[in-house]
Tab-separated table of C-alpha atoms and ligand atoms in Angstrom:
chain	number	residue	atom	x	y	z
A	222	MET	CA	16.657	20.995	5.071
A	223	THR	CA	18.336	19.206	2.180
A	224	THR	CA	21.818	20.315	1.236
A	225	PRO	CA	22.200	20.878	-2.519
A	226	GLY	CA	24.434	18.224	-4.060
A	227	SER	CA	24.058	15.838	-1.152
A	228	ALA	CA	21.441	13.146	-0.809
A	229	THR	CA	20.481	13.950	2.744
A	230	PHE	CA	16.772	14.019	3.515
A	231	PRO	CA	14.982	16.548	5.749
A	232	ASP	CA	15.358	16.245	9.521
A	233	GLY	CA	12.852	13.876	11.071
A	234	PHE	CA	12.345	12.019	7.788
A	235	LEU	CA	10.843	8.578	8.492
A	236	TRP	CA	12.437	5.437	7.106
A	237	GLY	CA	10.400	2.276	7.318
A	238	ALA	CA	8.879	-0.791	5.753
A	239	ALA	CA	5.277	-1.879	5.268
A	240	THR	CA	2.999	-4.905	5.355
A	241	ALA	CA	-0.761	-5.417	5.070
A	242	SER	CA	-2.840	-7.720	7.247
A	243	HIS	CA	-4.045	-10.237	4.686
A	244	GLN	CA	-0.670	-10.516	3.005
A	245	VAL	CA	1.228	-11.512	6.144
A	246	GLU	CA	-1.030	-12.511	9.044
A	247	GLY	CA	-2.442	-15.848	7.891
A	248	GLY	CA	-5.813	-17.411	8.653
A	249	ASN	CA	-7.968	-14.440	7.672
A	250	VAL	CA	-10.912	-16.745	7.059
A	251	ALA	CA	-13.607	-14.126	7.685
A	252	ASN	CA	-12.727	-11.754	4.852
A	253	HIS	CA	-13.956	-11.784	1.277
A	254	TYR	CA	-10.515	-12.449	-0.211
A	255	TRP	CA	-10.333	-15.780	1.614
A	256	GLU	CA	-13.655	-16.685	0.030
A	257	TRP	CA	-12.509	-15.425	-3.396
A	258	GLU	CA	-9.219	-17.366	-3.164
A	259	HIS	CA	-11.238	-20.560	-2.723
A	260	ALA	CA	-13.876	-19.936	-5.409
A	261	SER	CA	-13.932	-22.381	-8.349
A	262	ASP	CA	-13.185	-19.610	-10.881
A	263	THR	CA	-10.610	-17.863	-8.687
A	264	PRO	CA	-8.030	-15.598	-10.343
A	265	PHE	CA	-5.606	-16.344	-7.445
A	266	ALA	CA	-2.575	-18.553	-8.149
A	267	GLU	CA	-2.930	-20.049	-4.650
A	268	PRO	CA	-4.746	-19.282	-1.394
A	269	SER	CA	-3.192	-17.119	1.338
A	270	GLY	CA	-3.372	-19.876	4.000
A	271	ASP	CA	-1.083	-19.191	6.945
A	272	ALA	CA	0.664	-16.385	5.039
A	273	VAL	CA	3.872	-15.754	7.012
A	274	ASP	CA	2.209	-15.994	10.431
A	275	HIS	CA	2.912	-12.351	11.242
A	276	TYR	CA	-0.182	-12.400	13.461
A	277	HIS	CA	1.868	-14.395	15.976
A	278	ARG	CA	5.411	-13.477	14.971
A	279	TRP	CA	5.108	-9.676	14.732
A	280	ARG	CA	7.457	-9.102	17.706
A	281	GLU	CA	10.292	-10.925	15.964
A	282	ASP	CA	9.560	-9.003	12.753
A	283	LEU	CA	9.587	-5.622	14.516
A	284	ASP	CA	12.851	-6.557	16.258
A	285	LEU	CA	14.459	-7.176	12.869
A	286	LEU	CA	13.092	-3.927	11.443
A	287	ALA	CA	14.164	-1.753	14.374
A	288	GLY	CA	17.435	-3.663	14.818
A	289	ALA	CA	18.435	-2.776	11.256
A	290	GLY	CA	18.077	0.938	12.043
A	291	LEU	CA	14.694	1.744	10.488
A	292	THR	CA	12.405	4.163	12.269
A	293	ALA	CA	8.860	3.400	11.074
A	294	TYR	CA	6.504	0.506	10.463
A	295	ARG	CA	3.326	0.588	8.395
A	296	PHE	CA	0.751	-2.147	8.911
A	297	SER	CA	-2.995	-2.553	8.622
A	298	LEU	CA	-5.958	-3.560	10.728
A	299	GLU	CA	-7.902	-6.588	9.568
A	300	TRP	CA	-11.519	-5.438	9.738
A	301	SER	CA	-12.820	-9.025	9.466
A	302	ARG	CA	-11.021	-9.982	12.683
A	303	ILE	CA	-12.324	-6.926	14.532
A	304	GLU	CA	-15.907	-7.193	13.231
A	305	PRO	CA	-16.302	-10.805	12.011
A	306	GLU	CA	-20.093	-10.452	11.830
A	307	GLU	CA	-21.939	-7.185	11.445
A	308	GLY	CA	-22.154	-5.460	14.825
A	309	GLU	CA	-20.192	-8.238	16.559
A	310	PHE	CA	-16.864	-6.856	17.743
A	311	SER	CA	-13.751	-8.650	18.937
A	312	ARG	CA	-12.051	-6.897	21.818
A	313	ALA	CA	-9.251	-9.481	21.606
A	314	ALA	CA	-8.513	-8.537	17.985
A	315	LEU	CA	-8.434	-4.828	18.817
A	316	ASP	CA	-6.151	-5.553	21.762
A	317	HIS	CA	-3.832	-7.416	19.426
A	318	TYR	CA	-3.404	-4.333	17.251
A	319	ARG	CA	-3.071	-2.077	20.288
A	320	ARG	CA	-0.198	-4.287	21.459
A	321	MET	CA	1.406	-3.958	18.019
A	322	LEU	CA	1.176	-0.155	18.240
A	323	ASP	CA	2.816	-0.296	21.683
A	324	GLY	CA	5.396	-2.721	20.284
A	325	CYS	CA	6.337	-0.171	17.629
A	326	ARG	CA	6.713	2.646	20.159
A	327	ASP	CA	8.741	0.396	22.515
A	328	ARG	CA	11.211	-0.185	19.680
A	329	GLY	CA	11.393	3.462	18.617
A	330	LEU	CA	9.321	2.850	15.477
A	331	ALA	CA	6.743	5.414	14.338
A	332	PRO	CA	3.584	3.409	13.563
A	333	LEU	CA	1.693	4.171	10.347
A	334	LEU	CA	-1.675	2.503	10.615
A	335	THR	CA	-3.819	1.580	7.625
A	336	LEU	CA	-7.470	1.131	8.542
A	337	ASN	CA	-8.355	-0.811	5.411
A	338	HIS	CA	-5.975	-2.515	2.999
A	339	PHE	CA	-8.301	-4.046	0.357
A	340	THR	CA	-9.879	-6.856	2.440
A	341	THR	CA	-13.327	-6.455	3.965
A	342	PRO	CA	-15.434	-8.786	6.132
A	343	ARG	CA	-17.458	-11.362	4.189
A	344	TRP	CA	-20.759	-9.940	5.492
A	345	PHE	CA	-19.806	-6.464	4.179
A	346	HIS	CA	-18.856	-7.777	0.758
A	347	ALA	CA	-21.918	-10.037	0.499
A	348	ASP	CA	-24.183	-7.029	1.060
A	349	GLY	CA	-22.825	-4.881	-1.767
A	350	GLY	CA	-19.383	-4.026	-0.413
A	351	TRP	CA	-18.339	-0.418	-1.009
A	352	LEU	CA	-21.234	0.040	-3.437
A	353	SER	CA	-23.850	-0.607	-0.759
A	354	GLU	CA	-25.797	2.427	0.446
A	355	ARG	CA	-24.769	1.432	3.944
A	356	ALA	CA	-21.020	1.197	3.215
A	357	GLY	CA	-20.227	4.680	4.575
A	358	ASP	CA	-22.086	4.054	7.845
A	359	ARG	CA	-20.467	0.668	8.238
A	360	PHE	CA	-16.960	1.943	7.612
A	361	ALA	CA	-17.485	4.971	9.876
A	362	ARG	CA	-18.654	2.659	12.674
A	363	PHE	CA	-15.543	0.508	12.202
A	364	VAL	CA	-13.294	3.583	12.268
A	365	GLU	CA	-14.949	4.723	15.488
A	366	LEU	CA	-14.288	1.350	17.000
A	367	ALA	CA	-10.666	1.476	15.884
A	368	LEU	CA	-10.147	5.022	17.241
A	369	PRO	CA	-8.335	4.027	20.453
A	370	VAL	CA	-5.770	2.210	18.310
A	371	ALA	CA	-5.633	4.845	15.570
A	372	GLN	CA	-5.023	7.632	18.105
A	373	GLN	CA	-1.683	6.013	18.978
A	374	ALA	CA	-0.376	6.060	15.393
A	375	ALA	CA	1.980	8.619	13.843
A	376	TYR	CA	-0.076	8.633	10.624
A	377	VAL	CA	-3.404	7.016	9.768
A	378	VAL	CA	-4.245	5.802	6.270
A	379	THR	CA	-7.991	5.415	5.815
A	380	LEU	CA	-8.037	3.359	2.598
A	381	ASN	CA	-5.161	1.711	0.793
A	382	GLU	CA	-5.078	2.564	-2.900
A	383	PRO	CA	-8.773	3.157	-3.566
A	384	ASN	CA	-7.679	4.143	-7.097
A	385	LEU	CA	-6.317	0.622	-7.612
A	386	ALA	CA	-9.213	-1.033	-5.760
A	387	ALA	CA	-11.558	0.661	-8.228
A	388	CYS	CA	-9.687	-1.085	-11.090
A	389	LEU	CA	-10.052	-4.493	-9.468
A	390	PRO	CA	-13.357	-5.573	-11.039
A	391	VAL	CA	-11.784	-5.100	-14.490
A	392	LEU	CA	-8.410	-6.570	-13.482
A	393	ALA	CA	-10.045	-9.662	-11.979
A	394	GLN	CA	-11.979	-10.352	-15.185
A	395	MET	CA	-8.790	-9.966	-17.218
A	396	ALA	CA	-6.866	-12.274	-14.853
A	397	ALA	CA	-9.617	-14.913	-14.998
A	398	ARG	CA	-9.471	-14.818	-18.819
A	399	GLY	CA	-5.672	-15.051	-18.644
A	400	GLU	CA	-5.336	-11.735	-20.496
A	401	PRO	CA	-2.060	-9.838	-20.176
A	402	VAL	CA	-2.377	-6.512	-18.389
A	403	ALA	CA	-0.566	-3.683	-20.222
A	404	GLY	CA	-1.118	-1.264	-17.361
A	405	LEU	CA	-3.791	-0.296	-14.882
A	406	PRO	CA	-7.143	0.089	-16.641
A	407	ARG	CA	-9.429	3.072	-16.076
A	408	PRO	CA	-10.995	2.709	-12.632
A	409	ASP	CA	-14.685	1.925	-12.328
A	410	GLN	CA	-16.328	5.328	-11.722
A	411	PRO	CA	-19.171	4.370	-9.319
A	412	LEU	CA	-16.684	2.380	-7.243
A	413	SER	CA	-14.206	5.299	-7.247
A	414	GLU	CA	-16.933	7.622	-5.995
A	415	ALA	CA	-18.075	5.151	-3.330
A	416	LEU	CA	-14.521	4.759	-2.023
A	417	ILE	CA	-13.991	8.514	-1.942
A	418	ALA	CA	-17.249	8.893	-0.003
A	419	ALA	CA	-16.123	6.208	2.466
A	420	HIS	CA	-12.821	8.041	2.924
A	421	ARG	CA	-14.666	11.270	3.724
A	422	ARG	CA	-16.822	9.470	6.295
A	423	ALA	CA	-13.696	8.040	7.921
A	424	MET	CA	-12.086	11.497	7.965
A	425	GLU	CA	-15.128	12.968	9.744
A	426	VAL	CA	-14.711	10.417	12.517
A	427	LEU	CA	-10.942	10.903	12.717
A	428	ASP	CA	-11.074	14.708	12.596
A	429	GLY	CA	-13.822	14.757	15.212
A	430	ALA	CA	-11.554	12.810	17.548
A	431	GLY	CA	-8.457	14.944	16.910
A	432	SER	CA	-6.579	12.089	15.271
A	433	PRO	CA	-2.943	12.080	14.116
A	434	PRO	CA	-2.472	13.227	10.492
A	435	ALA	CA	-4.761	11.061	8.374
A	436	GLY	CA	-5.384	10.600	4.672
A	437	LEU	CA	-5.503	8.269	1.704
A	438	ALA	CA	-2.685	6.138	0.302
A	439	LEU	CA	-2.868	6.252	-3.507
A	440	VAL	CA	-1.082	4.287	-6.152
A	441	GLY	CA	1.030	6.854	-7.990
A	442	GLN	CA	2.687	6.496	-11.369
A	443	GLU	CA	4.985	8.334	-13.731
A	444	TRP	CA	2.650	9.356	-16.558
A	445	ILE	CA	3.952	8.930	-20.110
A	446	ALA	CA	1.967	9.708	-23.283
A	447	GLU	CA	2.919	7.222	-26.037
A	448	PRO	CA	2.079	8.442	-29.555
A	449	GLY	CA	0.134	5.956	-31.714
A	450	PRO	CA	1.688	3.943	-34.593
A	451	ASP	CA	1.118	6.802	-37.041
A	452	GLY	CA	2.394	9.399	-34.639
A	453	GLU	CA	-1.079	10.384	-33.323
A	454	SER	CA	-0.822	12.308	-30.073
A	455	ALA	CA	-1.802	10.478	-26.893
A	456	ASP	CA	-1.683	13.596	-24.728
A	457	GLU	CA	-5.441	13.911	-24.400
A	458	ALA	CA	-5.894	10.201	-23.628
A	459	MET	CA	-3.156	10.350	-21.003
A	460	VAL	CA	-4.608	13.428	-19.313
A	461	SER	CA	-8.058	11.852	-19.236
A	462	HIS	CA	-6.771	8.527	-17.861
A	463	ARG	CA	-4.716	10.345	-15.241
A	464	ALA	CA	-7.699	12.460	-14.220
A	465	ALA	CA	-9.744	9.303	-13.510
A	466	MET	CA	-6.929	7.392	-11.878
A	467	GLU	CA	-5.157	10.081	-9.898
A	468	ASP	CA	-6.627	13.578	-9.993
A	469	GLN	CA	-10.133	12.778	-8.800
A	470	PHE	CA	-8.586	11.061	-5.766
A	471	LEU	CA	-6.134	13.903	-5.123
A	472	SER	CA	-9.086	16.322	-5.210
A	473	ALA	CA	-10.672	14.237	-2.452
A	474	THR	CA	-7.733	14.937	-0.098
A	475	SER	CA	-8.819	18.480	0.662
A	476	GLY	CA	-8.561	19.042	4.427
A	477	ASP	CA	-6.576	15.819	4.980
A	478	GLY	CA	-3.411	15.709	7.074
A	479	PHE	CA	-1.210	14.119	4.402
A	480	VAL	CA	-1.331	11.916	1.335
A	481	GLY	CA	0.421	8.557	1.043
A	482	MET	CA	1.878	7.785	-2.377
A	483	GLN	CA	2.756	4.225	-3.440
A	484	VAL	CA	4.843	4.106	-6.556
A	485	TYR	CA	6.184	1.093	-8.419
A	486	SER	CA	6.304	2.015	-12.081
A	487	CYS	CA	5.059	4.201	-14.901
A	488	ALA	CA	1.806	4.304	-16.872
A	489	ARG	CA	2.278	4.501	-20.628
A	490	ILE	CA	-0.919	5.694	-22.240
A	491	GLY	CA	-1.457	5.501	-25.987
A	492	PRO	CA	-4.318	7.151	-27.935
A	493	ASP	CA	-6.581	4.183	-27.029
A	494	GLY	CA	-5.506	3.568	-23.445
A	495	PRO	CA	-2.683	1.805	-21.575
A	496	VAL	CA	0.092	0.245	-23.656
A	497	ALA	CA	3.167	-1.742	-22.690
A	498	SER	CA	6.583	-0.718	-23.949
A	499	PRO	CA	7.883	-3.628	-26.064
A	500	ASP	CA	11.515	-3.141	-24.994
A	501	ALA	CA	11.188	-2.149	-21.346
A	502	PRO	CA	12.532	-4.556	-18.716
A	503	MET	CA	9.760	-6.055	-16.595
A	504	THR	CA	9.753	-7.004	-12.909
A	505	GLN	CA	8.543	-10.230	-11.316
A	506	ALA	CA	5.257	-8.427	-10.643
A	507	HIS	CA	4.770	-7.820	-14.403
A	508	VAL	CA	5.234	-4.080	-14.250
A	509	GLU	CA	7.923	-2.089	-16.034
A	510	TYR	CA	11.214	-1.714	-14.130
A	511	ARG	CA	11.133	2.034	-13.596
A	512	PRO	CA	12.859	3.344	-10.460
A	513	GLN	CA	12.650	6.955	-11.675
A	514	ALA	CA	8.846	6.764	-11.381
A	515	LEU	CA	9.085	7.555	-7.659
A	516	GLY	CA	10.643	10.994	-8.069
A	517	ALA	CA	8.408	11.810	-11.043
A	518	SER	CA	5.267	10.945	-9.089
A	519	ALA	CA	6.327	12.845	-5.944
A	520	ARG	CA	7.113	15.907	-8.063
A	521	ARG	CA	3.760	15.865	-9.827
A	522	VAL	CA	1.715	15.239	-6.682
A	523	SER	CA	3.461	18.097	-4.916
A	524	GLU	CA	2.451	20.359	-7.809
A	525	VAL	CA	-1.191	19.213	-7.776
A	526	VAL	CA	-1.631	19.406	-3.984
A	527	PRO	CA	1.187	21.780	-2.946
A	528	ASP	CA	-0.007	22.257	0.624
A	529	LEU	CA	-0.340	18.591	1.502
A	530	PRO	CA	2.608	16.730	3.051
A	531	ILE	CA	3.457	13.492	1.220
A	532	VAL	CA	4.610	10.230	2.746
A	533	ILE	CA	5.868	7.553	0.380
A	534	THR	CA	3.876	4.717	1.934
A	535	GLU	CA	5.076	2.064	-0.561
A	536	ASN	CA	7.850	1.628	-3.131
A	537	GLY	CA	9.817	-1.500	-3.914
A	538	LEU	CA	10.687	-4.220	-6.389
A	539	ALA	CA	9.592	-7.827	-6.853
A	540	THR	CA	12.764	-9.774	-7.567
A	541	ASP	CA	14.693	-12.880	-6.501
A	542	ASP	CA	17.873	-10.846	-6.837
A	543	ASP	CA	18.320	-8.816	-3.677
A	544	ALA	CA	21.251	-6.857	-5.163
A	545	GLU	CA	18.854	-5.653	-7.859
A	546	ARG	CA	16.408	-4.521	-5.143
A	547	ARG	CA	19.123	-2.366	-3.643
A	548	VAL	CA	20.067	-0.824	-6.999
A	549	PHE	CA	16.394	-0.107	-7.758
A	550	THR	CA	15.758	1.426	-4.345
A	551	GLU	CA	18.863	3.581	-4.450
A	552	GLU	CA	17.905	4.973	-7.844
A	553	ALA	CA	14.317	5.537	-6.693
A	554	LEU	CA	15.603	7.387	-3.607
A	555	ARG	CA	17.901	9.574	-5.691
A	556	GLY	CA	14.893	10.611	-7.760
A	557	LEU	CA	12.875	11.245	-4.614
A	558	HIS	CA	15.688	13.311	-3.168
A	559	ALA	CA	15.772	15.454	-6.311
A	560	ALA	CA	12.015	16.049	-5.983
A	561	VAL	CA	12.472	17.039	-2.323
A	562	ALA	CA	15.337	19.369	-3.270
A	563	GLU	CA	12.959	21.034	-5.738
A	564	GLY	CA	10.434	21.625	-2.977
A	565	ALA	CA	8.250	18.507	-2.645
A	566	ASP	CA	7.216	18.217	1.007
A	567	VAL	CA	7.960	14.503	1.543
A	568	ARG	CA	8.020	13.332	5.149
A	569	GLY	CA	9.047	9.699	4.885
A	570	TYR	CA	9.868	6.651	2.771
A	571	ILE	CA	8.256	3.308	3.617
A	572	HIS	CA	9.550	0.377	1.614
A	573	TRP	CA	7.288	-2.393	0.345
A	574	SER	CA	7.716	-4.825	1.895
A	575	LEU	CA	9.156	-5.838	5.227
A	576	LEU	CA	8.558	-9.525	4.453
A	577	ASP	CA	8.157	-11.708	1.386
A	578	ASN	CA	4.403	-12.188	1.401
A	579	PHE	CA	1.121	-13.025	-0.337
A	580	GLU	CA	1.134	-10.951	-3.508
A	581	TRP	CA	-2.623	-11.185	-4.172
A	582	PHE	CA	-3.488	-12.881	-7.502
A	583	ALA	CA	0.172	-13.915	-7.967
A	584	GLY	CA	0.317	-15.789	-4.629
A	585	TYR	CA	3.717	-16.281	-2.998
A	586	GLY	CA	5.779	-16.116	-6.234
A	587	PRO	CA	6.886	-12.455	-6.370
A	588	LYS	CA	9.444	-11.535	-3.712
A	589	PHE	CA	9.122	-7.942	-2.471
A	590	GLY	CA	10.584	-8.488	1.021
A	591	LEU	CA	13.595	-7.141	2.857
A	592	ILE	CA	13.239	-10.377	4.833
A	593	ALA	CA	12.705	-13.855	3.352
A	594	VAL	CA	10.401	-16.340	5.064
A	595	ASP	CA	10.509	-20.123	4.832
A	596	ARG	CA	6.802	-20.862	4.569
A	597	SER	CA	7.056	-24.370	6.006
A	598	THR	CA	8.938	-23.333	9.173
A	599	PHE	CA	8.240	-19.559	9.190
A	600	VAL	CA	11.942	-18.979	9.803
A	601	ARG	CA	12.918	-15.428	8.858
A	602	THR	CA	16.172	-14.649	7.015
A	603	THR	CA	17.129	-11.036	6.561
A	604	LYS	CA	18.353	-9.983	3.134
A	605	PRO	CA	21.314	-7.597	2.654
A	606	SER	CA	18.868	-4.923	1.448
A	607	LEU	CA	17.428	-4.663	4.981
A	608	ALA	CA	20.831	-3.798	6.463
A	609	TRP	CA	21.465	-1.411	3.571
A	610	LEU	CA	18.163	0.443	4.057
A	611	GLY	CA	18.872	0.577	7.791
A	612	GLU	CA	22.176	2.304	7.009
A	613	VAL	CA	20.372	4.782	4.756
A	614	ALA	CA	18.037	5.485	7.682
A	615	ARG	CA	20.902	5.989	10.141
A	616	ARG	CA	22.570	8.414	7.720
A	617	ASN	CA	19.213	9.946	6.791
A	618	GLY	CA	20.222	9.693	3.172
A	619	LEU	CA	22.476	8.187	0.558
A	620	SER	CA	26.212	8.421	0.679
S	1009	BGC	C1	-0.436	-2.792	-2.639
S	1009	BGC	C2	0.235	-3.978	-1.960
S	1009	BGC	C3	0.916	-4.829	-3.015
S	1009	BGC	C4	1.979	-3.991	-3.684
S	1009	BGC	C5	2.855	-4.721	-4.696
S	1009	BGC	C6	0.336	-2.202	-3.765
S	1009	BGC	O1	-0.520	-2.032	-4.836
S	1009	BGC	O2	-0.834	-1.847	-1.681
S	1009	BGC	O3	-0.745	-4.658	-1.256
S	1009	BGC	O4	1.424	-6.014	-2.503
S	1009	BGC	O5	1.377	-2.912	-4.333
S	1009	BGC	O6	2.137	-5.140	-5.792
């Protein structure tokens, strides 16, 4: 239980850091992002290449994580390594991830396993991706294949941020045109529904096998209605945007074991859609600096789905200034603690990210890591924020 006035988190609270396969492994040549990164009209600043070679260096990375005092690691399976061609499965790739799960347990780290973090095999994407009529069957077959690995996890995330993935078609067009993004656009509705259906198929497989608690990881935001220039109310627009972006996905969690929330900033919605605040400080990832968004999101989600445990599966800051990362994270955690004290059932905090990594369209520019990586030698250098978060974990809270 939390003690009023203190910033101690509930007993057994997990403290960890996260990565995702394509952003850290390197050489993921069989997925559709690799193809997209190399297309002539690519919106990517640079290709992922060797990333930070986590595929080979994961032991060293887990040593640093556990050595600092953290108690959990979230990472994802790379479907394109496990099923590089439809129906052709790689036992070696599955064994690799099984060894990583064992490696977590050996170091006292609770593994949180994401089955799909945005990237899909080229063959899947080429045949309609998530919008194909066969997507559900294909994903369910992959989940079945991954079951022996998934069964060893502490938590299983089926899909990473389907509510952001459903915005990607629009975001990619905007990026290709060089248009500034004021905030996340309204997600594409058919894609949202297809992703929700795929999640349900995955849950059938996981539930049927008696899996560890499983669910979605959603991008969460602090929702702010911004009146128009003549004072017109934006309340209705905000509620409608939030319903498409958040509520329809929260409704799809019924029967799940938990929900993962990944919170970086706020969404300001004006009468005509997302708007940027002209005076707000921005981060390296071009989102508003808004540490208080974490507590606000946890509070709201716990009101919408009161019976579902929440794990914060991502939160962090893109910055070259590691001292700023610590300040941001501490303020975010204070907000989260307040939400927990008010009754939000939050079971853990997983920082994004363990390592500086491939930040999608922005390439290797934005620095989210608790550990820096020299990309020509792959030498890892821990940042002070890693030791600080480890201390928070040891104390199970803030001093
Ligand atoms: C994603 C990560 C990403 C992070 C920071 C989340 O939307 O799950 O893959 O790197 O945010 O932008």
